[in-house]
PDB file of C-alpha atoms in Angstrom:
ATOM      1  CA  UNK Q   1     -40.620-101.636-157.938  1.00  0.00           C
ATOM      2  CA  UNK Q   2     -41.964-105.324-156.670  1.00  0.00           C
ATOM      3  CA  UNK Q   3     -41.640-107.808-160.025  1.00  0.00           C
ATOM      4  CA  UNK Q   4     -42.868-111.331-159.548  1.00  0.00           C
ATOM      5  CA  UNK Q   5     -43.188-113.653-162.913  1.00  0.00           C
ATOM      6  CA  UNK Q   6     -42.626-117.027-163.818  1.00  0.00           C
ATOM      7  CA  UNK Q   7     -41.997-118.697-167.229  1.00  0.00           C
ATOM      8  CA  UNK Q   8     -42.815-121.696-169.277  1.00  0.00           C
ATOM      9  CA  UNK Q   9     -39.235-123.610-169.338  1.00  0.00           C
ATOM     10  CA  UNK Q  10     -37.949-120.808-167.651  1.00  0.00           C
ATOM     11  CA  UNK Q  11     -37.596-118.624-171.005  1.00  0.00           C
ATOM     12  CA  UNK Q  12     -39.040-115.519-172.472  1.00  0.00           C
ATOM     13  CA  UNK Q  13     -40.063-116.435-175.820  1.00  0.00           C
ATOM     14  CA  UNK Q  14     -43.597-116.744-176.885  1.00  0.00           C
ATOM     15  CA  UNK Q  15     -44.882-119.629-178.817  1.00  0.00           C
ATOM     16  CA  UNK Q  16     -47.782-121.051-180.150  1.00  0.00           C
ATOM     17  CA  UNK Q  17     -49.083-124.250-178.506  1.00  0.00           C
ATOM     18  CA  UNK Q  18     -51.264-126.567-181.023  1.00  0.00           C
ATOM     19  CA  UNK Q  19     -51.714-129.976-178.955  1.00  0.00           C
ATOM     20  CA  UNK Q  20     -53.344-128.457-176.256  1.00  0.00           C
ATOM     21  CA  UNK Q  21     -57.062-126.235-175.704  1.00  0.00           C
ATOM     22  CA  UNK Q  22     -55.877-123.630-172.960  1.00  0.00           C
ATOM     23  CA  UNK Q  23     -51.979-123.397-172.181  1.00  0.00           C
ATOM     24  CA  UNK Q  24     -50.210-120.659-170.041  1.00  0.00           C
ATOM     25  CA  UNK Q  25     -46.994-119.825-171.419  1.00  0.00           C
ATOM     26  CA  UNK Q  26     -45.773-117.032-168.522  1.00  0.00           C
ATOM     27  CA  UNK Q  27     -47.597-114.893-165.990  1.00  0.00           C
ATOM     28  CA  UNK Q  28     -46.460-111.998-163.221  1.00  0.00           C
ATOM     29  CA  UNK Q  29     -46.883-108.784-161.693  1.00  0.00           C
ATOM     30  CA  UNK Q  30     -45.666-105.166-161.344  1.00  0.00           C
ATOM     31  CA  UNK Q  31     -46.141-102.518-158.542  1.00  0.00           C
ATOM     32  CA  UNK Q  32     -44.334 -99.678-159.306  1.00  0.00           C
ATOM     33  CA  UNK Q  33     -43.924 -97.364-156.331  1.00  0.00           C
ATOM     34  CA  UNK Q  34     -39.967 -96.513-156.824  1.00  0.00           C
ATOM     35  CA  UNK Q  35     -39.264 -96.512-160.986  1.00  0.00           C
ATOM     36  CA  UNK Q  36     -40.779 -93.676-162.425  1.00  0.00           C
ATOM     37  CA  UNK Q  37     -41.530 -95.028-165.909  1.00  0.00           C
ATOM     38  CA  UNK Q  38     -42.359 -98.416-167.140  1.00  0.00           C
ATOM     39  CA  UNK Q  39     -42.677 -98.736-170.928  1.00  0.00           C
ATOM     40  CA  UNK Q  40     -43.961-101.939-173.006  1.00  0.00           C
ATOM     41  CA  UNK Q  41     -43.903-101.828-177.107  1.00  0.00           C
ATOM     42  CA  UNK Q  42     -44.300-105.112-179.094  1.00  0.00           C
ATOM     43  CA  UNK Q  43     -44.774-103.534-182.917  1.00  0.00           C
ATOM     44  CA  UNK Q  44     -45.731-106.942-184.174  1.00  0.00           C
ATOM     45  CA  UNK Q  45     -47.436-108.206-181.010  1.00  0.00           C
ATOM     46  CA  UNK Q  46     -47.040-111.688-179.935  1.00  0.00           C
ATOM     47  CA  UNK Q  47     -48.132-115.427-180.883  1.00  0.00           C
ATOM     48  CA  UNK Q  48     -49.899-115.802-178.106  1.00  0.00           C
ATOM     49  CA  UNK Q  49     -52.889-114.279-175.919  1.00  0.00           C
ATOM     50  CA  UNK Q  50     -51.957-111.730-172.760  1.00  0.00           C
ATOM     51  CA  UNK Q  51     -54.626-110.536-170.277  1.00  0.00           C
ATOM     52  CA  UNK Q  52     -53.841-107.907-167.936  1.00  0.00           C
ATOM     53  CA  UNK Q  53     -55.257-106.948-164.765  1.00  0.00           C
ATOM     54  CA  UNK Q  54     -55.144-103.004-163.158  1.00  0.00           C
ATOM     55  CA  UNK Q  55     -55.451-104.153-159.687  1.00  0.00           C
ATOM     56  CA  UNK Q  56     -54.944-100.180-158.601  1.00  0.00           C
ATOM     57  CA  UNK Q  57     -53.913 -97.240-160.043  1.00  0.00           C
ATOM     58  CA  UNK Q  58     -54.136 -96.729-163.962  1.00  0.00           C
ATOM     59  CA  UNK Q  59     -51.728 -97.864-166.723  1.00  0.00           C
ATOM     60  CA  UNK Q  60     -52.130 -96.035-170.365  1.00  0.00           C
ATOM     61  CA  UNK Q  61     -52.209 -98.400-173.144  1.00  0.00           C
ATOM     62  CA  UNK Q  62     -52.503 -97.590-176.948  1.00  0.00           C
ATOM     63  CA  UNK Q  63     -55.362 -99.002-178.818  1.00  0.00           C
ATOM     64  CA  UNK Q  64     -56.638 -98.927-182.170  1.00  0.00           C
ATOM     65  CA  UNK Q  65     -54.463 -95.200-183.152  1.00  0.00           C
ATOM     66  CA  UNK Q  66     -55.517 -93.443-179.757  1.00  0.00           C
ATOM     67  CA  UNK Q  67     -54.078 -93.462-176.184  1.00  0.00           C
ATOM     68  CA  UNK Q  68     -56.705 -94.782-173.477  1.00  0.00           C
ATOM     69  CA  UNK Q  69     -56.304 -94.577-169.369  1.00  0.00           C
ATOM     70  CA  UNK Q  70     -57.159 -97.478-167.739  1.00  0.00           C
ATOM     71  CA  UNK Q  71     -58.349 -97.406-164.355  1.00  0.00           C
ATOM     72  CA  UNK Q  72     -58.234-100.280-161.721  1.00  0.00           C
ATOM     73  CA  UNK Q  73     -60.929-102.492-162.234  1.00  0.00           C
ATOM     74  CA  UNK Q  74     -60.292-103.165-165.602  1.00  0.00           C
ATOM     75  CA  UNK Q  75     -58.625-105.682-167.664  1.00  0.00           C
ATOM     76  CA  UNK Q  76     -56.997-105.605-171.325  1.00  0.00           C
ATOM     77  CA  UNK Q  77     -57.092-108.333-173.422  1.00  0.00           C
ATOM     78  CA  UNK Q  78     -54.338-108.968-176.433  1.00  0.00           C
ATOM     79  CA  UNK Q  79     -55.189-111.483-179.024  1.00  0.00           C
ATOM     80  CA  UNK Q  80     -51.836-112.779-181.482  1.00  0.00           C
ATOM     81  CA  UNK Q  81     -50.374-110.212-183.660  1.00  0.00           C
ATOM     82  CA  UNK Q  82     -51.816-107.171-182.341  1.00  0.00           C
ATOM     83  CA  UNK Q  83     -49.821-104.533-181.342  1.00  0.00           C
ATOM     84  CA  UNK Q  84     -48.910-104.198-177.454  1.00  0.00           C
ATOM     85  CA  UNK Q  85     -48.321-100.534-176.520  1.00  0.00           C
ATOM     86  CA  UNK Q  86     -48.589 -99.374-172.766  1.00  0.00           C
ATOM     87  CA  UNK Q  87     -46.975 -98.056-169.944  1.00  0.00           C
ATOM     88  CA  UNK Q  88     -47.007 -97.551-166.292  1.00  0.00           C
ATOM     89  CA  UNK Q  89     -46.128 -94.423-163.978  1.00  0.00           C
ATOM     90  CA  UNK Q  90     -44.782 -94.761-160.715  1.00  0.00           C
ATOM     91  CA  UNK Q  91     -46.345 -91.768-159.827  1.00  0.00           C
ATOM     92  CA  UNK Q  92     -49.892 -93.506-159.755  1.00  0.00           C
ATOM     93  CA  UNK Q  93     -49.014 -96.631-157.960  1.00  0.00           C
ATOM     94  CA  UNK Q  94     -49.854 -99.084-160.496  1.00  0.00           C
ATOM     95  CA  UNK Q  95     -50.211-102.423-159.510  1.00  0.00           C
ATOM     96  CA  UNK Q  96     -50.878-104.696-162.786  1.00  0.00           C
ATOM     97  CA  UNK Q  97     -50.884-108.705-163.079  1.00  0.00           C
ATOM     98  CA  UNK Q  98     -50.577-110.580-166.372  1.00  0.00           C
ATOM     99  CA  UNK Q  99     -50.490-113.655-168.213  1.00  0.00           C
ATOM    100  CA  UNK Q 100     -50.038-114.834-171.403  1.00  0.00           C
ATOM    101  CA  UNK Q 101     -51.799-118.028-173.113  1.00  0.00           C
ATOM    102  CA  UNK Q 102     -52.087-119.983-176.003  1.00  0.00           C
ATOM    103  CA  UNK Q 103     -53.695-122.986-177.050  1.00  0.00           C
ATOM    104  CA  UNK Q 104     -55.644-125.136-180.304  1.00  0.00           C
ATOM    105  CA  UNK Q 105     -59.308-123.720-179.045  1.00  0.00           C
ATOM    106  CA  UNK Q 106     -58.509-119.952-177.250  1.00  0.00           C
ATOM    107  CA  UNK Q 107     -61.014-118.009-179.277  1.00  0.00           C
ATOM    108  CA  UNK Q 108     -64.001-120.666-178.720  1.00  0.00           C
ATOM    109  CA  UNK Q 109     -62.932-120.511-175.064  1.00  0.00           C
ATOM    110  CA  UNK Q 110     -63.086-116.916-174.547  1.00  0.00           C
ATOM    111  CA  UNK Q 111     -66.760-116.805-176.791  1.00  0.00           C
ATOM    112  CA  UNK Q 112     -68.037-119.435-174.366  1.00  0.00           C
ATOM    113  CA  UNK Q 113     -66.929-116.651-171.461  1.00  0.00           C
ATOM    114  CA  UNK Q 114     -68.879-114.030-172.939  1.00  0.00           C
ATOM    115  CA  UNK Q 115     -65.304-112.649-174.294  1.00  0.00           C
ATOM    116  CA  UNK Q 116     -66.301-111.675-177.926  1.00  0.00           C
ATOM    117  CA  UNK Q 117     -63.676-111.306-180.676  1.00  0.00           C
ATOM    118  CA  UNK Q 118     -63.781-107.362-180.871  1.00  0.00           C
ATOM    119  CA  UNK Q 119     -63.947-106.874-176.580  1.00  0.00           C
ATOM    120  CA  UNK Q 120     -60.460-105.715-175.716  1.00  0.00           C
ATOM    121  CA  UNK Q 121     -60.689-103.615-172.604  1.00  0.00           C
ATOM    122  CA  UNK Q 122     -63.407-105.314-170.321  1.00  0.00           C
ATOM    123  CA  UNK Q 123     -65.006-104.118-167.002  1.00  0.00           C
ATOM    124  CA  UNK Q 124     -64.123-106.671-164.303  1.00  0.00           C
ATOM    125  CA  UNK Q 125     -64.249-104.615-161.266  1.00  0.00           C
ATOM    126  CA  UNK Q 126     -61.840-104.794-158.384  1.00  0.00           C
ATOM    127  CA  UNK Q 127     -61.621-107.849-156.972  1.00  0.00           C
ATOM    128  CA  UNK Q 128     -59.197-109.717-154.340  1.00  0.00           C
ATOM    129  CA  UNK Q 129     -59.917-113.119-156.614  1.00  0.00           C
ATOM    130  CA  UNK Q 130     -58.350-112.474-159.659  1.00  0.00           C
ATOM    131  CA  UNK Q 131     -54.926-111.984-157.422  1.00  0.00           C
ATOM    132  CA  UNK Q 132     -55.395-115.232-155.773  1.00  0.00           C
ATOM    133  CA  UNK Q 133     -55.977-116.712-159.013  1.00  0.00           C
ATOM    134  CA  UNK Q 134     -52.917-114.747-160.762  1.00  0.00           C
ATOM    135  CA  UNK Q 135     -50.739-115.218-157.668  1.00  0.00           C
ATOM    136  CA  UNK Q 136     -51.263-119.351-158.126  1.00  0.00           C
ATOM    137  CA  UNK Q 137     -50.794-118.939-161.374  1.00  0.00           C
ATOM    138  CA  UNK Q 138     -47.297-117.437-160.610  1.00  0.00           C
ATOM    139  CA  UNK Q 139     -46.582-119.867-157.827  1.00  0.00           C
ATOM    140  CA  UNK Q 140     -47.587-122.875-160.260  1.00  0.00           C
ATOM    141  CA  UNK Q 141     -45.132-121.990-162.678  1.00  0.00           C
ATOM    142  CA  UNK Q 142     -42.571-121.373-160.634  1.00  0.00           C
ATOM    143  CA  UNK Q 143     -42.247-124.383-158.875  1.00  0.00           C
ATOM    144  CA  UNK Q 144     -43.752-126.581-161.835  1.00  0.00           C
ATOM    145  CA  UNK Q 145     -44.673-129.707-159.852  1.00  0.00           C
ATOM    146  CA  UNK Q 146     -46.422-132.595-160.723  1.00  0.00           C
ATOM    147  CA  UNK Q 147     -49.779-131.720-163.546  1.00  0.00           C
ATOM    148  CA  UNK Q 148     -48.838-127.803-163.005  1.00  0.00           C
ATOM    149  CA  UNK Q 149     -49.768-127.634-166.575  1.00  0.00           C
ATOM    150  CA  UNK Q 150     -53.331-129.166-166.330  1.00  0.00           C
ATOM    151  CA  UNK Q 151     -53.963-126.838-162.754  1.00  0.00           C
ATOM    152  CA  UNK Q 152     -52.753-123.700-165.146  1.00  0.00           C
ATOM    153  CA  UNK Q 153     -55.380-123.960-167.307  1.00  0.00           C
ATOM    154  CA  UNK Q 154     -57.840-124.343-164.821  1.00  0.00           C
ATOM    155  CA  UNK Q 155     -56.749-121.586-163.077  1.00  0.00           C
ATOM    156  CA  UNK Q 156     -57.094-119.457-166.182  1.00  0.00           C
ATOM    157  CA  UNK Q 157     -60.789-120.740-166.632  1.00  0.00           C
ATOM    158  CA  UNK Q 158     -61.336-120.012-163.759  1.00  0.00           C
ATOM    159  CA  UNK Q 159     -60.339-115.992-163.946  1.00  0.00           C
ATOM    160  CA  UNK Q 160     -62.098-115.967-167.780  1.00  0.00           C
ATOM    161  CA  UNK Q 161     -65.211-117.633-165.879  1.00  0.00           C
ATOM    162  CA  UNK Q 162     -65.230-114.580-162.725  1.00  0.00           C
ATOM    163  CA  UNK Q 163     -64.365-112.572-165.894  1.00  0.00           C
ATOM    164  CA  UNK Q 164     -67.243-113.848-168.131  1.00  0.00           C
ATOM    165  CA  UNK Q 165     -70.130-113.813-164.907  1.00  0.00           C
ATOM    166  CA  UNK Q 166     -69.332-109.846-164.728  1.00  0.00           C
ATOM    167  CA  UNK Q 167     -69.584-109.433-168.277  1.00  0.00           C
ATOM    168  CA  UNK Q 168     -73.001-110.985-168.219  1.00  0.00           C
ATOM    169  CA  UNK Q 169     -74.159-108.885-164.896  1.00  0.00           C
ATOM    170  CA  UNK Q 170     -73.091-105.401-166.473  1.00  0.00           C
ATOM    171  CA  UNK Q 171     -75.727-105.101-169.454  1.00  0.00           C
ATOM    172  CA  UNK Q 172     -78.557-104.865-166.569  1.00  0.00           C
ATOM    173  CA  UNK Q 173     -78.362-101.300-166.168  1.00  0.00           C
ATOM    174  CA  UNK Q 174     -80.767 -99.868-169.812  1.00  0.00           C
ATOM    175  CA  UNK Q 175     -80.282 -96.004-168.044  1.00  0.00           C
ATOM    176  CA  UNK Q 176     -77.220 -95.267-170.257  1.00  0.00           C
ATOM    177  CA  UNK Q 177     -77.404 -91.517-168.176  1.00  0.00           C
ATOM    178  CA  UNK Q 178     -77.126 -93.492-164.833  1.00  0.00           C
ATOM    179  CA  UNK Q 179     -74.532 -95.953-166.458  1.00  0.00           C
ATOM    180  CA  UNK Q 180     -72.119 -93.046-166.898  1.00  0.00           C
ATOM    181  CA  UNK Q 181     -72.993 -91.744-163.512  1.00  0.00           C
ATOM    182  CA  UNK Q 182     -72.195 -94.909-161.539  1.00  0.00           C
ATOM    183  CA  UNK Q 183     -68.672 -94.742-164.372  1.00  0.00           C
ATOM    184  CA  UNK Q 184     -67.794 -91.361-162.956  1.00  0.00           C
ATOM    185  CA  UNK Q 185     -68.370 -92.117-159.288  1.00  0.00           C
ATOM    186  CA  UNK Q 186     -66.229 -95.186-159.493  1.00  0.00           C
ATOM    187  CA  UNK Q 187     -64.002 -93.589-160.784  1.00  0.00           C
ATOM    188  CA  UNK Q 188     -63.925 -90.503-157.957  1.00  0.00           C
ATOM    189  CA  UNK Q 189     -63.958 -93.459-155.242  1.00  0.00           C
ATOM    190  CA  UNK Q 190     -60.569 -94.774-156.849  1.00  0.00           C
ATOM    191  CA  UNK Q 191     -58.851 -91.934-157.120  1.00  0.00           C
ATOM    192  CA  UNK Q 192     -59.954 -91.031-153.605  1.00  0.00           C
ATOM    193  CA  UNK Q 193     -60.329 -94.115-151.719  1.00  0.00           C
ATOM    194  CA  UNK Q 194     -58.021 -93.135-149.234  1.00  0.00           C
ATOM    195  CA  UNK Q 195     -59.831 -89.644-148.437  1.00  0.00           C
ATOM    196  CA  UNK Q 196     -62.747 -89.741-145.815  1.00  0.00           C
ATOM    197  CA  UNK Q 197     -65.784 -90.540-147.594  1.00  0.00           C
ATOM    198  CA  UNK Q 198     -69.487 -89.673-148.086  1.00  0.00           C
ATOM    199  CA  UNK Q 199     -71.843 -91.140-150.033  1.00  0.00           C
ATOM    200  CA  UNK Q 200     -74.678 -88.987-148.978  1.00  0.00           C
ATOM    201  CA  UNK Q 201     -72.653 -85.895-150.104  1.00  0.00           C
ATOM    202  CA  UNK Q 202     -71.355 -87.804-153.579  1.00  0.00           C
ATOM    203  CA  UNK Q 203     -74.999 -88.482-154.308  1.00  0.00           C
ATOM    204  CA  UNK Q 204     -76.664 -85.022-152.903  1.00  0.00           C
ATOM    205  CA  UNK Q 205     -73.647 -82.984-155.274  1.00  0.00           C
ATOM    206  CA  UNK Q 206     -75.404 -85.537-158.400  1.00  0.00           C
ATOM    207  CA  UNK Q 207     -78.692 -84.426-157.968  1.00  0.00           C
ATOM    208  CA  UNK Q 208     -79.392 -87.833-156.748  1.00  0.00           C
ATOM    209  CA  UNK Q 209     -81.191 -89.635-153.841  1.00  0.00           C
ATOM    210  CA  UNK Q 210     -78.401 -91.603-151.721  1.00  0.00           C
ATOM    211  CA  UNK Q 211     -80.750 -95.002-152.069  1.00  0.00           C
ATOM    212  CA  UNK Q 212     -81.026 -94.435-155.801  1.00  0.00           C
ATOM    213  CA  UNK Q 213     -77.596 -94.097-156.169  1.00  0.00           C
ATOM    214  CA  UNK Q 214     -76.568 -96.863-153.792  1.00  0.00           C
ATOM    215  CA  UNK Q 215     -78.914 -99.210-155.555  1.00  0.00           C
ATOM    216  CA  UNK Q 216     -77.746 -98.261-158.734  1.00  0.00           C
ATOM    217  CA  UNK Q 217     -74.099 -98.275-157.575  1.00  0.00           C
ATOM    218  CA  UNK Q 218     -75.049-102.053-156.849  1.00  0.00           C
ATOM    219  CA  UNK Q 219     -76.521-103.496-159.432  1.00  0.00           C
ATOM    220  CA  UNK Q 220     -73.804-101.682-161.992  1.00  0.00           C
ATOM    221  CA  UNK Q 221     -70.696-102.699-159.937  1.00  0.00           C
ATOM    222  CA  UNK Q 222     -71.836-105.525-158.029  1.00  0.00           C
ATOM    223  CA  UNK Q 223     -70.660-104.027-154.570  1.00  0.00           C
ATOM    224  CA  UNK Q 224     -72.326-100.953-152.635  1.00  0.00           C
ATOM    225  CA  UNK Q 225     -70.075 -97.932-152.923  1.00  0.00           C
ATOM    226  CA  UNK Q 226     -68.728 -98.785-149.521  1.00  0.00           C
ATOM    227  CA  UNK Q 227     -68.372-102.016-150.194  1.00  0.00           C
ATOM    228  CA  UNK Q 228     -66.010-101.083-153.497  1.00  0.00           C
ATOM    229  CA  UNK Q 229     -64.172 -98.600-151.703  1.00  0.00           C
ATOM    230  CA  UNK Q 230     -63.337-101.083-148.699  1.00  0.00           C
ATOM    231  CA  UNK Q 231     -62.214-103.565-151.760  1.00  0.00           C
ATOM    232  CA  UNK Q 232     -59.879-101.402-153.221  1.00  0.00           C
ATOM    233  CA  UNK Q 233     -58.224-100.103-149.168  1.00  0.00           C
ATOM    234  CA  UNK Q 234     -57.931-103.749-148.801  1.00  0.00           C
ATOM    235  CA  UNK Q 235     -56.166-104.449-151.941  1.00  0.00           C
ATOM    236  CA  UNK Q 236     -53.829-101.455-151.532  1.00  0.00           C
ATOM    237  CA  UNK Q 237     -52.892-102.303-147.824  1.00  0.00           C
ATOM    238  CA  UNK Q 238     -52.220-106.242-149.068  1.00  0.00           C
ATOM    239  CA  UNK Q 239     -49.622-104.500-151.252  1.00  0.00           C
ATOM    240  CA  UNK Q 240     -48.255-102.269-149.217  1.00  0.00           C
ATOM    241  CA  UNK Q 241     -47.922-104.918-146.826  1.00  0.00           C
ATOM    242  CA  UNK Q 242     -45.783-107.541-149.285  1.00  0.00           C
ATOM    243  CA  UNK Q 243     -43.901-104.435-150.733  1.00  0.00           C
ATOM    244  CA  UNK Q 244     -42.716-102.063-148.362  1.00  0.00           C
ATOM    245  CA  UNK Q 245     -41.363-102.132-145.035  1.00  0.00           C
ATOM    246  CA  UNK Q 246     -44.536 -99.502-143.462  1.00  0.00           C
ATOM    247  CA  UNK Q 247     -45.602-100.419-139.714  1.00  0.00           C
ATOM    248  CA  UNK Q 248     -49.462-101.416-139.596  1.00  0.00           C
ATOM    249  CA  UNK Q 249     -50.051 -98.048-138.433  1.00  0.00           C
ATOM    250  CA  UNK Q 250     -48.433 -96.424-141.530  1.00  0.00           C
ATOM    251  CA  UNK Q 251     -50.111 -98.663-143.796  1.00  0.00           C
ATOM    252  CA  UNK Q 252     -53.715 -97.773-142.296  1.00  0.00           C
ATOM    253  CA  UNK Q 253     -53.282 -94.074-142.446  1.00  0.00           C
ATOM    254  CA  UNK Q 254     -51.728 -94.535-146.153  1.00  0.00           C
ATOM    255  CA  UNK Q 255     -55.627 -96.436-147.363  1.00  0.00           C
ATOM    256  CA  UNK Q 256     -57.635 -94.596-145.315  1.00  0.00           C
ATOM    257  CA  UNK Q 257     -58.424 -95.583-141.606  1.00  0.00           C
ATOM    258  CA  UNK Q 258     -56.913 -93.109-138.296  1.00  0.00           C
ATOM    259  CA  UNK Q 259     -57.509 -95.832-136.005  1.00  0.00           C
ATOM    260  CA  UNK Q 260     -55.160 -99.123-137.072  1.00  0.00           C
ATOM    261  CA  UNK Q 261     -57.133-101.201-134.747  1.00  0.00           C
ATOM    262  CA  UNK Q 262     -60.051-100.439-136.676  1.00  0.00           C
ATOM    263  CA  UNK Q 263     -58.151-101.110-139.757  1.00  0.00           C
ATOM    264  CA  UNK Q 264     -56.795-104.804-138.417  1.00  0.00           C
ATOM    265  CA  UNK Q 265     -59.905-105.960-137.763  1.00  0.00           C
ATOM    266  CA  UNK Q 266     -61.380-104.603-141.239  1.00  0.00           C
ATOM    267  CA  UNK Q 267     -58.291-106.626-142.611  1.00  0.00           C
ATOM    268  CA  UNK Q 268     -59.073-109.649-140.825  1.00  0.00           C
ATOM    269  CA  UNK Q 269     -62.497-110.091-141.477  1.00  0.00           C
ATOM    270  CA  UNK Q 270     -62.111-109.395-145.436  1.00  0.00           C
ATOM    271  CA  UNK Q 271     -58.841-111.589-145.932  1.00  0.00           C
ATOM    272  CA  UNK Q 272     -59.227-114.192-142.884  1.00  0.00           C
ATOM    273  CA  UNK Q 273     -56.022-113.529-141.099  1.00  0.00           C
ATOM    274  CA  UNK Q 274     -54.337-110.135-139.308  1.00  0.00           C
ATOM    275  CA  UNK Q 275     -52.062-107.696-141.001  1.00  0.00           C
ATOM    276  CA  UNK Q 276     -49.307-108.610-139.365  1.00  0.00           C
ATOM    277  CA  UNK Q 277     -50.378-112.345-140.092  1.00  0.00           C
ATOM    278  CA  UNK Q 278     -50.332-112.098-143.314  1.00  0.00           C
ATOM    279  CA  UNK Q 279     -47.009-109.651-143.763  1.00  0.00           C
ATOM    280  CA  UNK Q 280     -45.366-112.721-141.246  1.00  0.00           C
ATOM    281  CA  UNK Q 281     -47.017-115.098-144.275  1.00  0.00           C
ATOM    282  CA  UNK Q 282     -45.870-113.467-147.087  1.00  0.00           C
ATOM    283  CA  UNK Q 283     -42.356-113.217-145.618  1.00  0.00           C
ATOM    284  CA  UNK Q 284     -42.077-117.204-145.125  1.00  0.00           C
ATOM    285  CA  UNK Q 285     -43.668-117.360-148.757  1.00  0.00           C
ATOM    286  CA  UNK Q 286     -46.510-119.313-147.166  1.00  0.00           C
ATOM    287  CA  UNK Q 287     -49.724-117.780-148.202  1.00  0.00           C
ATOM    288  CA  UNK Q 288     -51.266-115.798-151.628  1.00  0.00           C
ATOM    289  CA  UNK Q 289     -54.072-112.897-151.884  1.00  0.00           C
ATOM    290  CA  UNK Q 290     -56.908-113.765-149.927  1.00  0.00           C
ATOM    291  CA  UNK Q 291     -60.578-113.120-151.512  1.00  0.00           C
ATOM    292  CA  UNK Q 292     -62.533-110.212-150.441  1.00  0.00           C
ATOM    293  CA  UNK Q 293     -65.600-111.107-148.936  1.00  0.00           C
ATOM    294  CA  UNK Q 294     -67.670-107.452-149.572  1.00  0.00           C
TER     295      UNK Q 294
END
């Protein structure tokens, strides 16, 4: 299992901060790959504000008296006091990032977002942003230089913002049947990402015309289906290259690509720099998640 968090004053307690709008109290990551079983249960909740991030895989969290999957793509949002109830399998290769915030003005913040008070599981698509901005986050309070406070918070407003613009795209599909459709195929190209893939087929075995679907896959989801799928290989090989010790070969079969020359340029054109690049970066702790430009 990779673990990588930081904390406010290096402890663990939560607290309530009243002097400032927006402040992050601790943030980090888990990519379970080795520990079968990762269980959280706060009864009472916390003071504070957490918002997780499924980067891949699925975690199962317990919400309002019934158990709910969550797929990558996805982020749950904790307000104070609520009870926290999830888990993570090893078995699905979970990969989650987290923080948790408090502040004098975090439920005006989140409403100016597009965050409203009952939203608790929100649709934010996979994206290689919001592990840049988590992975600064992390860096920021581990080191804790000069105004890492003040570039916290804007770090966080600037996830809720890429949080709040998707929000805001999503209600443009009024075809609740083709809503569910474009649901369901996400879903299949998750689960499957790494399996050879054809959108003509997907569409064709829907009773739908590949350009209808594609177009509709769009505007939903803000990426063509290849587009997502590519997204989510990328993600997965990032990980697989800061976690595990797989040649670049390995690592292309393992998301989806026969040819690893293929894959490296793929790689290199979506994050700016080679696999091995980036695998030589991580290991002198000189570079974060790039963005994926799909």
């Amino acid at each position: 299992m990779y673990v990588n968090s930081a904390y406010k004053n290096n402890s663990r307690m939560d607290f309530k901060d009243k002097t400032h709008a927006l402040s992050v109290g601790s943030c980090g990551t888990y990519h379970l790959y080795t520990r079968p079983f990762l269980p959280t249960h706060r009864p009472r909740g916390r003071v504070d504000f957490q918002l997780l991030y499924i980067a891949s895989g699925k975690a199962y969290f317990y919400l309002k008296g019934k158990e709910e999957i969550v797929t990558a793509g996805h982020m749950v949002l904790y307000r104070p006091k609520e009870e926290q109830k999830y888990r993570y399998h090893g078995e699905d290769q979970t990969e989650v990032y987290w923080v948790h915030f408090t502040g004098n003005n975090v439920t005006n913040i989140l409403r100016k977002y597009g965050i409203s008070d009952k939203m608790q599981i929100l649709y934010t698509g996979v994206s290689m942003e919001y592990k840049r901005i988590y992975t600064e986050m992390i860096q920021e309070l581990q080191l804790c230089q000069e105004g890492h406070e003040e570039l916290l918070a804007l770090l966080l407003r600037q996830l809720l913002l890429l949080v709040g613009r998707r929000i805001s795209c999503r209600p443009k599909l009024k075809n609740g049947f083709l809503a569910d459709e474009i649901e369901q195929a996400a879903r299949s190209f998750r689960e499957d990402y790494n399996k050879p893939v054809n959108i003509e087929g997907y569409a064709a075995s829907r009773g739908m015309s590949t350009s209808w679907f594609i177009r509709g896959f769009k505007e939903y989801m803000g990426f063509t289906p290849m587009q997502y799928i590519l997204s989510i290989r990328i993600s997965s090989a990032q990980s697989l290259l800061e976690t595990t010790e797989y040649n670049i070969a390995e690592i292309a079969a393992i998301v989806g690509y026969d040819d690893p020359l293929y894959f490296s340029r793929l790689f290199k054109k979506q994050i700016g720099v080679s696999p091995s690049e980036f695998r030589k970066r991580i290991c002198n702790g000189t570079t974060s998640s790039g963005a994926f430009k799909g």
